[in-house]
CSV table of C-alpha atoms and ligand atoms in Angstrom, one decimal:
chain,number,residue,atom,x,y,z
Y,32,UNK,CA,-100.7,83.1,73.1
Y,33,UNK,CA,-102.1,81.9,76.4
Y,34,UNK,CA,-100.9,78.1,75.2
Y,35,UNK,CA,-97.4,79.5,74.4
Y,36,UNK,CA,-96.9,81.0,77.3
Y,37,UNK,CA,-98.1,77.9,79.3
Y,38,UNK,CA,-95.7,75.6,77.3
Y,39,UNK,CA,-93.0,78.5,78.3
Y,40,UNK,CA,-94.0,77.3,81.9
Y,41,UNK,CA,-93.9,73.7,81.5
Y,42,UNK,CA,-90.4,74.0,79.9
Y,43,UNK,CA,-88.8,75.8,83.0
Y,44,UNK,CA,-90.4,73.6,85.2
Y,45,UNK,CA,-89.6,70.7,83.6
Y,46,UNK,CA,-85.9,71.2,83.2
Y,47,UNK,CA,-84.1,70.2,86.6
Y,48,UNK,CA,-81.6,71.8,88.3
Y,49,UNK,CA,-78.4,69.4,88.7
Y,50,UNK,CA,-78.9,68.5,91.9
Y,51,UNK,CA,-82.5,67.2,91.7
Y,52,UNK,CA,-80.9,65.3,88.3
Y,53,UNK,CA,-78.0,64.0,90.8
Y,54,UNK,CA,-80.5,62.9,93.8
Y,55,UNK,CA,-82.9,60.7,91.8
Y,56,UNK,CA,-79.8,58.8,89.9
Y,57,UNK,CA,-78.7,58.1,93.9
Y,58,UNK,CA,-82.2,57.8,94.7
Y,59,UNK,CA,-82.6,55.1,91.8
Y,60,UNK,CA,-79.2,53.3,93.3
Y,61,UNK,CA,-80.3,53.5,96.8
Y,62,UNK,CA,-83.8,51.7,96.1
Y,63,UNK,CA,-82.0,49.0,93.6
Y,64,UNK,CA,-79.7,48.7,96.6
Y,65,UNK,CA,-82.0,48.3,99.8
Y,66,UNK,CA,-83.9,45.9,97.4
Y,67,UNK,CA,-80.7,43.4,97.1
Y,68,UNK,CA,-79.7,44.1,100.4
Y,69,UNK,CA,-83.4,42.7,101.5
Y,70,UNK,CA,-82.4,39.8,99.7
Y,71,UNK,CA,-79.1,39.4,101.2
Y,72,UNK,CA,-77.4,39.8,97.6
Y,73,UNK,CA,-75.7,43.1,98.4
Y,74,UNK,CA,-71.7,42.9,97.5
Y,75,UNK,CA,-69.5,45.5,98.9
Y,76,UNK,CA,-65.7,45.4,98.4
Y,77,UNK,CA,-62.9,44.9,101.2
Y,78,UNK,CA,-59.5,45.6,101.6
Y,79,UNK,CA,-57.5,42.3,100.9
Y,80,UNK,CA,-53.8,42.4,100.9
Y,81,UNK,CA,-52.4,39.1,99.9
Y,82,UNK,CA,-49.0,38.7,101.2
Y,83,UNK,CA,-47.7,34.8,100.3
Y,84,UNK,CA,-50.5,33.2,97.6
Y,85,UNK,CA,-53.2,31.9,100.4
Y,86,UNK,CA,-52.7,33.9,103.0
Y,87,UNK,CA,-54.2,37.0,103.4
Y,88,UNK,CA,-55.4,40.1,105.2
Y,89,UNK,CA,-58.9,41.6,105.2
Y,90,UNK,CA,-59.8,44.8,106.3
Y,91,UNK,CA,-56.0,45.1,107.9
Y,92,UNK,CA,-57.2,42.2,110.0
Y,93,UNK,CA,-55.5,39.3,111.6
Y,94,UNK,CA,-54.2,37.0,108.1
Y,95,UNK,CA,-56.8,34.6,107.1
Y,96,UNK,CA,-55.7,31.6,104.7
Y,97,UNK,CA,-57.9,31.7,102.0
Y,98,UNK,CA,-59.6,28.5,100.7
Y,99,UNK,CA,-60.9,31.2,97.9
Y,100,UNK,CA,-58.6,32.3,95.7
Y,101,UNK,CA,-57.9,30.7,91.7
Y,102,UNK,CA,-54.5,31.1,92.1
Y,103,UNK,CA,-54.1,27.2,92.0
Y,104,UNK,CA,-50.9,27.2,92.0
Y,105,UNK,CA,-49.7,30.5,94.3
Y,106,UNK,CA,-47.9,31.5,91.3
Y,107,UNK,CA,-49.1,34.8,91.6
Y,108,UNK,CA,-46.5,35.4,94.5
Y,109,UNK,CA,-43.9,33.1,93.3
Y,110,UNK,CA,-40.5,35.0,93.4
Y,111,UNK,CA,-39.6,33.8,89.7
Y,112,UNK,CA,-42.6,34.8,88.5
Y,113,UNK,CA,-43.0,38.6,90.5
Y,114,UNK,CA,-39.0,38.6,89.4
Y,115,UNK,CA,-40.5,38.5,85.8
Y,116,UNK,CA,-43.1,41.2,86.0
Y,117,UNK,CA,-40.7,43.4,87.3
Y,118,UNK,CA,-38.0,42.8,84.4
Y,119,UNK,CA,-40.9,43.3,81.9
Y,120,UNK,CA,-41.9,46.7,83.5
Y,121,UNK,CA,-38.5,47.5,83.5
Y,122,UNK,CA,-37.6,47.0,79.7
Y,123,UNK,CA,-41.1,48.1,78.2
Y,124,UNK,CA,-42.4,50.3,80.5
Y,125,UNK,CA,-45.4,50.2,82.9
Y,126,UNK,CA,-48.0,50.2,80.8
Y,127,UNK,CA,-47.7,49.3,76.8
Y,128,UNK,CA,-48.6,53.3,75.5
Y,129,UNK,CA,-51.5,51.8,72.8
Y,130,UNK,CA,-53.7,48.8,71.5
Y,131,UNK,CA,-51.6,46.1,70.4
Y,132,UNK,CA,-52.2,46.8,66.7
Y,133,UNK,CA,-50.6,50.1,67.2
Y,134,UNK,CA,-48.2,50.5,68.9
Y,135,UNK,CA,-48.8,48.3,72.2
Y,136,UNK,CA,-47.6,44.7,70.7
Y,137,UNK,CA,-44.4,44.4,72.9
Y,138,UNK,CA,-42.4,41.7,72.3
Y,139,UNK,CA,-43.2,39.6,75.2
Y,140,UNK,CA,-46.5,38.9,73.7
Y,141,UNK,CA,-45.0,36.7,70.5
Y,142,UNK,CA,-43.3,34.7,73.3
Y,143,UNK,CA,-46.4,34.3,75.5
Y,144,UNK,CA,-48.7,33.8,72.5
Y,145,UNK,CA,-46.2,30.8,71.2
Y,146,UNK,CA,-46.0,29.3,74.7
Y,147,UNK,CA,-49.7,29.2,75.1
Y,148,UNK,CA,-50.0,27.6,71.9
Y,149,UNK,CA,-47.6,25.1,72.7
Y,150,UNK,CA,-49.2,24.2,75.9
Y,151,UNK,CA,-52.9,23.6,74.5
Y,152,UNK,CA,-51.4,22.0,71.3
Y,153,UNK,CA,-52.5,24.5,68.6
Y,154,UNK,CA,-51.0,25.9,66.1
Y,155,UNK,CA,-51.7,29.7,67.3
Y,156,UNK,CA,-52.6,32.0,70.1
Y,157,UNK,CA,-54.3,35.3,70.6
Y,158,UNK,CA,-54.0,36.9,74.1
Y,159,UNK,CA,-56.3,39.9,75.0
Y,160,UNK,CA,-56.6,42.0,78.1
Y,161,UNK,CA,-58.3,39.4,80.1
Y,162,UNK,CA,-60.9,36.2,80.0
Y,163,UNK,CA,-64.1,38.7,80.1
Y,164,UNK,CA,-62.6,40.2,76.9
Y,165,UNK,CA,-61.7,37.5,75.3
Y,166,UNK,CA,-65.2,35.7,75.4
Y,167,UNK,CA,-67.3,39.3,74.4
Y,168,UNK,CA,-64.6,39.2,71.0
Y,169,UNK,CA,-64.2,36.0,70.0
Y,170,UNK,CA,-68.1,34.8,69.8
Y,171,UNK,CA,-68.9,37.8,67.8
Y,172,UNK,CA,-66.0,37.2,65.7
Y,173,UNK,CA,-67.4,34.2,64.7
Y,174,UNK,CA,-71.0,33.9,64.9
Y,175,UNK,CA,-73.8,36.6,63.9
Y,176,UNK,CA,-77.4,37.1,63.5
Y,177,UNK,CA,-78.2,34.0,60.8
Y,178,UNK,CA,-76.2,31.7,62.8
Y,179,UNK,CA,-76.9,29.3,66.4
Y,180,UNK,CA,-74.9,28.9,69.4
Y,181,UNK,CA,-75.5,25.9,71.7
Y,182,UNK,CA,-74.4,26.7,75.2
Y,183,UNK,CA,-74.4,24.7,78.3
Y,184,UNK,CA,-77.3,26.3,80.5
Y,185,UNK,CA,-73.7,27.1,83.6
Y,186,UNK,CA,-71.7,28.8,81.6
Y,187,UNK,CA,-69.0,31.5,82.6
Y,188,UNK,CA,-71.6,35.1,82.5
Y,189,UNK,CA,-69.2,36.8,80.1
Y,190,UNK,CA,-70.0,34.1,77.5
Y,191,UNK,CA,-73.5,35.1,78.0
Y,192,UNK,CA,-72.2,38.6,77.5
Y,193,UNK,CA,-70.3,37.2,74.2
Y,194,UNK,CA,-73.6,35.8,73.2
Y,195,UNK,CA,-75.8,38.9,73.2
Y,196,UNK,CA,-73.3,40.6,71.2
Y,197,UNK,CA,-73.3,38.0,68.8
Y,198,UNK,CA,-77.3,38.2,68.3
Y,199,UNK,CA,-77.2,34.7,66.9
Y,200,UNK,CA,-79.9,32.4,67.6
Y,201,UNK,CA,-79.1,30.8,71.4
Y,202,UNK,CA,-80.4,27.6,73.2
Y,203,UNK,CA,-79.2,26.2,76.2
Y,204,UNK,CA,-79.1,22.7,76.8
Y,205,UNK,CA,-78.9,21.4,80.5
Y,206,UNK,CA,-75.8,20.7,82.6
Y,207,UNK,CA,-73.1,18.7,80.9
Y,208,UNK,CA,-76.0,16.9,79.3
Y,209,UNK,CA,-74.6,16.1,76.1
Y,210,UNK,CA,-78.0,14.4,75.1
Y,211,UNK,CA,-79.9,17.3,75.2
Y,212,UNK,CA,-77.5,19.3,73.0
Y,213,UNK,CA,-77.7,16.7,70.5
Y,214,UNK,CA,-81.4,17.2,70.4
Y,215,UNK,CA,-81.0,21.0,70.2
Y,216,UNK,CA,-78.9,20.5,67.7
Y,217,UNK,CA,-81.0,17.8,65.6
Y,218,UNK,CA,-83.7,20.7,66.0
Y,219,UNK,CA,-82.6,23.8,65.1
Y,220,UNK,CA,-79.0,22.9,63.3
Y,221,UNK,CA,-80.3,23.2,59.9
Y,222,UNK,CA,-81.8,26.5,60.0
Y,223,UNK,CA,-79.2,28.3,60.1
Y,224,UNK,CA,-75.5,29.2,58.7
Y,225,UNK,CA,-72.4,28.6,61.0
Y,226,UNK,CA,-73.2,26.7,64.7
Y,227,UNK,CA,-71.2,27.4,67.9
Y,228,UNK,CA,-71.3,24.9,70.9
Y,229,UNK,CA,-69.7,26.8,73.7
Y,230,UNK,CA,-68.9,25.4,77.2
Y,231,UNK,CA,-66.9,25.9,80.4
Y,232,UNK,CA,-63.7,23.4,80.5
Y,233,UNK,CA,-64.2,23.4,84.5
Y,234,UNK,CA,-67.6,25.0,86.1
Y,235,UNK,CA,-66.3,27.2,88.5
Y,236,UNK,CA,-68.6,26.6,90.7
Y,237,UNK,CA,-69.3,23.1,90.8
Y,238,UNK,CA,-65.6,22.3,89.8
Y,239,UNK,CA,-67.0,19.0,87.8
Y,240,UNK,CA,-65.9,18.8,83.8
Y,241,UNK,CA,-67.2,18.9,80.6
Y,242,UNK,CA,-67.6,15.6,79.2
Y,243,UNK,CA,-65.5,17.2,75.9
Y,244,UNK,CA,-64.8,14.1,73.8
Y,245,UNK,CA,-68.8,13.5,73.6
Y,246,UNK,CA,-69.8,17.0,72.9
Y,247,UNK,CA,-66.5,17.0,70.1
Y,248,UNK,CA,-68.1,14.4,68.0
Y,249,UNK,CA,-71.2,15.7,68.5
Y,250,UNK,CA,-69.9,19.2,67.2
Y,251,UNK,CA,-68.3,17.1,64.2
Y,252,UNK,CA,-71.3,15.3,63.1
Y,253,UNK,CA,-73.2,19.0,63.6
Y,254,UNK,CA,-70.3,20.7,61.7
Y,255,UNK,CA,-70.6,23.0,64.6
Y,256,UNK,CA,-67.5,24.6,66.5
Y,257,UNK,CA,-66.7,23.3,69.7
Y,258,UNK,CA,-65.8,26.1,72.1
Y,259,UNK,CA,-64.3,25.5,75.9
Y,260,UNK,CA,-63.8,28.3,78.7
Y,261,UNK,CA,-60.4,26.3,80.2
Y,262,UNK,CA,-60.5,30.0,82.8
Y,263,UNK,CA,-60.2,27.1,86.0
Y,264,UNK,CA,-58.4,24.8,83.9
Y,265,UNK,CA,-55.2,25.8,82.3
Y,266,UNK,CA,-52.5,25.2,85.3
Y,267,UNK,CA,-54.7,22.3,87.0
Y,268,UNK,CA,-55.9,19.3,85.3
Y,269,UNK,CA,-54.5,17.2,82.0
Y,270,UNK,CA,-51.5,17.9,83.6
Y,271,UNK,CA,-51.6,21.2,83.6
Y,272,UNK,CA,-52.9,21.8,79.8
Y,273,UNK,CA,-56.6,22.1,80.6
Y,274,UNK,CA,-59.5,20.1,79.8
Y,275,UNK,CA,-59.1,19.2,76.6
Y,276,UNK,CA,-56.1,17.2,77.7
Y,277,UNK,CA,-57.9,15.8,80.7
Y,278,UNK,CA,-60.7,14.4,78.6
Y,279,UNK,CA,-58.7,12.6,75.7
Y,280,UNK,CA,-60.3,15.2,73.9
Y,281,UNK,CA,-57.5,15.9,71.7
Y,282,UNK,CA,-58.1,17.4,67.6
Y,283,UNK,CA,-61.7,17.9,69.1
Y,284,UNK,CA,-61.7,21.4,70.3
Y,285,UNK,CA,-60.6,23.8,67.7
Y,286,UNK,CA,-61.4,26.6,70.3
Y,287,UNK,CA,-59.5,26.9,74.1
Y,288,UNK,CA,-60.5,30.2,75.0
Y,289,UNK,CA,-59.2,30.6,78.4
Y,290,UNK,CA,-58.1,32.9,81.2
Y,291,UNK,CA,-53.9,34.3,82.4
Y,292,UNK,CA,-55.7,35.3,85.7
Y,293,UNK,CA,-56.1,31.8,87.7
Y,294,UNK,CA,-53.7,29.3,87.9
Y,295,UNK,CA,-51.6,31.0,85.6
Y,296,UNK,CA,-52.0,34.1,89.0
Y,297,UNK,CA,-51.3,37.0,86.4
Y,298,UNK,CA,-54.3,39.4,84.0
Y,299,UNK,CA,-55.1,38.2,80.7
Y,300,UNK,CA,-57.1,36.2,78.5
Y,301,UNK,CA,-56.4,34.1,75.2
Y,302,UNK,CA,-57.8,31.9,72.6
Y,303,UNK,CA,-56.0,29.1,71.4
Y,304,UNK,CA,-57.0,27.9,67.6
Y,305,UNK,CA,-55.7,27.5,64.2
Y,306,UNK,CA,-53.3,30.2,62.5
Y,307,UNK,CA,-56.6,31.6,60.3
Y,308,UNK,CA,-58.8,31.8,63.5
Y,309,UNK,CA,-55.9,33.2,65.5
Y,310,UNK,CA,-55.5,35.6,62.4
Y,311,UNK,CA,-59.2,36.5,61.9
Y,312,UNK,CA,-59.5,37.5,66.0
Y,313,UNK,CA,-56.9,39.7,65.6
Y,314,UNK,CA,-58.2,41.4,62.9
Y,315,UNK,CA,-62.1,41.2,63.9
Y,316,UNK,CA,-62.2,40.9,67.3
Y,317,UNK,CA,-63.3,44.4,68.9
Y,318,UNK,CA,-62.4,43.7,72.2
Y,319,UNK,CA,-59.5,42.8,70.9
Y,320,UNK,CA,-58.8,45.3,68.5
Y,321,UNK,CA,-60.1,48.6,70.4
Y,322,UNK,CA,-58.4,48.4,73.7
Y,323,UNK,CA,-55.1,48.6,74.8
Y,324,UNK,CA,-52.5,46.3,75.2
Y,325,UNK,CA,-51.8,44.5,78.7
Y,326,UNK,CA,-49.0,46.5,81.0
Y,327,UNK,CA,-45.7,44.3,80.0
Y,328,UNK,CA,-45.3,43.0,83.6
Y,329,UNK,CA,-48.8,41.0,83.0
Y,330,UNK,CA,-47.0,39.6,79.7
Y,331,UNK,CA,-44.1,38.8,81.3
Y,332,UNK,CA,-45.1,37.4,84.6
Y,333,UNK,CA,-47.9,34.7,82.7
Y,334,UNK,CA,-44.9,33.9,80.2
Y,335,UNK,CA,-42.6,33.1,83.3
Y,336,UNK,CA,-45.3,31.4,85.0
Y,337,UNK,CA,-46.2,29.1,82.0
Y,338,UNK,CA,-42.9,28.0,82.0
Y,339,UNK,CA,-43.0,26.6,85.7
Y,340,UNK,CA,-46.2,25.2,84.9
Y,341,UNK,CA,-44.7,23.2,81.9
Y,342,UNK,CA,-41.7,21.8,83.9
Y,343,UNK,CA,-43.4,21.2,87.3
Y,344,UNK,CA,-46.0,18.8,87.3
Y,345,UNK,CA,-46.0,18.0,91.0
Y,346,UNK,CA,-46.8,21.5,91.8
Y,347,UNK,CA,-49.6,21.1,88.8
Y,348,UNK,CA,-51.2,17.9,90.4
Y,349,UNK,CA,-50.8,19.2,94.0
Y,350,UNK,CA,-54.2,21.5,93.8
Y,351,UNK,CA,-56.4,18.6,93.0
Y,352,UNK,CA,-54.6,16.0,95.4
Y,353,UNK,CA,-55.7,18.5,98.4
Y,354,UNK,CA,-59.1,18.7,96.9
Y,355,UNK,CA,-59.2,15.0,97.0
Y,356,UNK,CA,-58.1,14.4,100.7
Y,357,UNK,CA,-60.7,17.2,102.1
Y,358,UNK,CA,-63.9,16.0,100.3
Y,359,UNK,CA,-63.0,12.7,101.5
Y,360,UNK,CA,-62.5,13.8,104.7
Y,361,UNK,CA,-65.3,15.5,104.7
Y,362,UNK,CA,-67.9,12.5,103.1
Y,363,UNK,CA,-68.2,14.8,100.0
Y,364,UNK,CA,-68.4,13.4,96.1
Y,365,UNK,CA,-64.6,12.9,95.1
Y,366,UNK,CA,-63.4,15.9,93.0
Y,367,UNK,CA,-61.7,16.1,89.6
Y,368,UNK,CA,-60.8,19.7,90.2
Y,369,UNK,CA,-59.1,21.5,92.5
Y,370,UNK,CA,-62.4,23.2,93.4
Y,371,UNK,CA,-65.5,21.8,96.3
Y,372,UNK,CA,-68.5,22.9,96.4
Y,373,UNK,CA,-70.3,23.0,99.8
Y,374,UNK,CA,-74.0,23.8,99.0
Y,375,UNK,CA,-75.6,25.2,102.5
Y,376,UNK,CA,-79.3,26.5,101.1
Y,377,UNK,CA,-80.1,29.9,101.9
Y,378,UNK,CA,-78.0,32.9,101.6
Y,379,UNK,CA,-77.9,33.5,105.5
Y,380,UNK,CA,-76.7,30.2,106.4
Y,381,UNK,CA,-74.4,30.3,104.1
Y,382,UNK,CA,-72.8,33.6,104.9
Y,383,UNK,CA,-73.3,33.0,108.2
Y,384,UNK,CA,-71.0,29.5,108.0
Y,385,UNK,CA,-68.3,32.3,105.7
Y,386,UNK,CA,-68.4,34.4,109.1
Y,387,UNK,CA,-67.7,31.6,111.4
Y,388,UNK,CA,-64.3,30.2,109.3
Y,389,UNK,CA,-63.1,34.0,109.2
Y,390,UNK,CA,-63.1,33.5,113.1
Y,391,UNK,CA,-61.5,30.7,112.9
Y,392,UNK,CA,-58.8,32.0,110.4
Y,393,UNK,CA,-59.8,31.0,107.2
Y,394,UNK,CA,-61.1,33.0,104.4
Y,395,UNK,CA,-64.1,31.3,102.2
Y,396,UNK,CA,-66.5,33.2,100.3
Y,397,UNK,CA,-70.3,32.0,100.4
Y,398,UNK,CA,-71.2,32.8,96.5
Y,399,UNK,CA,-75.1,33.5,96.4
Y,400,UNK,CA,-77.6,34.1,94.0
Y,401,UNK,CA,-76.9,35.4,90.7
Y,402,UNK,CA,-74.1,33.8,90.9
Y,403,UNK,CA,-75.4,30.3,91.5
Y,404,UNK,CA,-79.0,29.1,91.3
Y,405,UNK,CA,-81.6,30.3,93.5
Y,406,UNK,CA,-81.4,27.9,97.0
Y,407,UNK,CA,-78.2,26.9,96.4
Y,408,UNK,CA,-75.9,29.1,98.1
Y,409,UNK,CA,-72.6,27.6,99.0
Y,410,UNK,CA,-69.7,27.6,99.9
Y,411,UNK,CA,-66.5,27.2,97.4
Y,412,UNK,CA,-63.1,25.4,98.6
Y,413,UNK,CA,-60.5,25.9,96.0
Y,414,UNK,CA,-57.2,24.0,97.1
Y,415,UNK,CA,-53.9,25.6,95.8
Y,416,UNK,CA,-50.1,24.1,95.5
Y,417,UNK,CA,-49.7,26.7,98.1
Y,418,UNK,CA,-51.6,25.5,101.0
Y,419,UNK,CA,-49.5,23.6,103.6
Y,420,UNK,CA,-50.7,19.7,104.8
Y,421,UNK,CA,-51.2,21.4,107.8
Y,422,UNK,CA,-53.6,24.0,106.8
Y,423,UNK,CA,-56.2,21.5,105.3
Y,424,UNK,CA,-56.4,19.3,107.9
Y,425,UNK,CA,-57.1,22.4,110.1
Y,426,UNK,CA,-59.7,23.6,107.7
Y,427,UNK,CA,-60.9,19.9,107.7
Y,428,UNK,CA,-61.2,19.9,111.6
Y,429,UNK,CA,-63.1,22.9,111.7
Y,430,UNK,CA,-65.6,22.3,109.3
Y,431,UNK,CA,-66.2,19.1,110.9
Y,432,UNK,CA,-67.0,20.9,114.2
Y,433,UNK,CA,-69.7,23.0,112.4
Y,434,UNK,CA,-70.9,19.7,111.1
Y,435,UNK,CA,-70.2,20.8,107.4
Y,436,UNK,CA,-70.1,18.1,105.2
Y,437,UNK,CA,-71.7,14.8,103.8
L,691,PLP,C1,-62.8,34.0,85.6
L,691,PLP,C2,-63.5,33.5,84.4
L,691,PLP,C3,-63.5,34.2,83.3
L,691,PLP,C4,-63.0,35.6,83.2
L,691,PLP,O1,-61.6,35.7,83.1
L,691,PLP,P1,-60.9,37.0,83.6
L,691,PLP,O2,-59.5,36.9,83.0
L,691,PLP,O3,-60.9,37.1,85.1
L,691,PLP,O4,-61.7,38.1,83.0
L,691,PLP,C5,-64.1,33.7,82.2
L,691,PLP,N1,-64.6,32.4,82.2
L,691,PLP,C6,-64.6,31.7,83.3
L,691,PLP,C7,-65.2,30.3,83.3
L,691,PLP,C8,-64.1,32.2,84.5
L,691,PLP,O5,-64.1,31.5,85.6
């Protein structure tokens, strides 16, 4: 009786009322978020209204050009390609009403699917609602529990997210270091069923190259599935068809997976492969399957803008070119991508050097830890079609007054 009654107690007391439930969930995110902010790895949001590709306003601020942005080719505010979007929206709607094997599949997406596939030279295409999707449906799809992916240690965080949800056996092999995947793969290859070797096409934030040709014969002697992440690629090197093409990688990568949201400066993601992969992702692929279709503008501005990247290759060689003059200018390693790294240290000098361009009118994000390795905080050029002569040799002058540089 007395233990009952006790019990009867402990129950009542036990069970919160909603507000102490609601302060100890913000209590929890206000502990998790003083401990990042001691770090300096806080992120908050700002306004940024981007007017013409790279320039931009933050915070209704004076306009900054941004030396930050993957829209490699300012396409994203090209009038053919916003002319496009709005066509699409205004044929099919604003948004496409279901998943695509429903009743979302508008037909914008059977042109854009056979334009991708003609641009990365393969014989299909599957586009989902963007590059993070993509990566979490097509590993799964492919690999499970009995099988082994081997994954360059830099890659893209939504392949590690792909990965996990795959729960096949991973190892990492270091940076671009096809030797060491070939001894992962002499290792551990023949314990299990079907082998994945996934990299990133471009590193975003190195902006160096997989050396693809390599890790393709290695894949083939392996019979294991070469896999690249062309989300900084498409648009800006191999003349515009990726990495594959840059590489002389050709017939070597049965898998592009790539991004609609970059160079390409609309939302989306695809996979490029053979008919019966394309098939099997759209009939396996969960990320693909259970979510709905992209708003038809999205469809129709990437179709619009694949077409100017196809027919303008001085636009499509211009990011790289201003790449090339800057690092040079600067005494940095010559890049192959439209993308410099600048690696400061710490994360206060590194946001600190952010601040001081912003005052000087240019926008560059310092990316920090997660994001890249522990004492490596940097900063991150990325040139674009769009930027005038003019603006890079500014940027150039300025950052050789704060004594950036090699
Ligand atoms: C940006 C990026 C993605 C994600 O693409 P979204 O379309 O933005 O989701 C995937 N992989 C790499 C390497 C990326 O840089």
């Amino acid at each position: 009786m007395l233990k009952s009654t006790s019990m009867q107690q402990n129950t009542k007391v036990a069970v919160p009322s909603p507000a102490t439930l609601s302060d100890s969930l913000s209590d929890f995110a206000l502990s998790k978020l003083a401990a990042l902010e001691a770090k300096n790895q806080r992120r908050t949001l700002v306004d940024t209204a981007r007017s013409q590709a790279m320039t931009l306003s933050v915070d209704g601020g004076a306009p900054l050009v941004s030396f930050t942005d993957n829209d490699y080719l300012g396409l994203s505010t090209h009038p053919d390609v916003v002319e496009a979007a709005k066509n699409a929206a205004d044929a099919y709607g604003a948004g496409s009403g279901a998943s695509r094997l429903v009743t979302g599949n508008h037909p914008l997406y059977r042109a854009l699917e056979d334009k991708i596939a003609a641009i990365k030279g393969s014989e299909d295409a599957a586009v989902f609602g963007s590059g993070y999707l993509a990566n979490v449906g097509i590993i799964p799809t492919l690999v499970g529990k009995d099988d082994l992916i081997i994954a360059d240690e830099l890659v893209h965080t939504c392949i590690h997210a792909g990965i996990q949800l795959s729960r096949a056996t991973v190892k990492f092999f270091r940076h671009n270091d096809v030797g060491h995947a070939a001894e992962l793969l002499a290792q551990h290859r023949a314990a299990h069923g079907r082998c994945l070797l996934v990299v990133d096409g471009v590193y975003s934030m190195d902006g160096d190259i997989a050396p693809l040709k390599a890790l393709g014969l290695l894949a083939q002697d392996h019979d294991a599935w070469l896999m690249n992440d062309d989300a900084h690629a498409l648009g800006t090197i191999g003349g515009g068809r990726g990495s594959m093409h840059a590489t002389g990688a050709e017939g070597l990568v049965p898998l592009q997976m790539g991004t609609l949201s970059k160079a390409v400066g609309s939302y989306g993601g695809y996979l490029a492969a053979s008919k019966p992969v394309i098939d099997l992702i759209k009939t396996r692929a969960r990320s693909f399957i259970y979510t709905t279709g992209l708003p038809p503008a999205a469809v129709g501005a990437s179709l619009k803008a694949l077409e100017l990247i196809e027919s303008d290759a001085a636009m499509v060689a211009r990011p790289v070119k201003l790449a090339q003059t800057f690092a040079q200018a600067l005494g940095l390693p010559a890049p192959e991508t439209p993308i410099v790294p600048l690696v400061i240290g710490t994360e206060t000098d590194a946001l600190k050097a952010s601040v001081e361009l912003a005052t000087e009118g240019f926008k560059v994000i310092a990316f920090r830890p997660p994001t890249v390795p522990e004492g490596t905080s940097r900063l991150r050029f990325s040139f674009s079609a769009s930027h005038r002569d003019e603006d890079v040799a500014r940027l150039i002058e300025v950052c050789r007054k704060m004594g950036l540089g090699g």
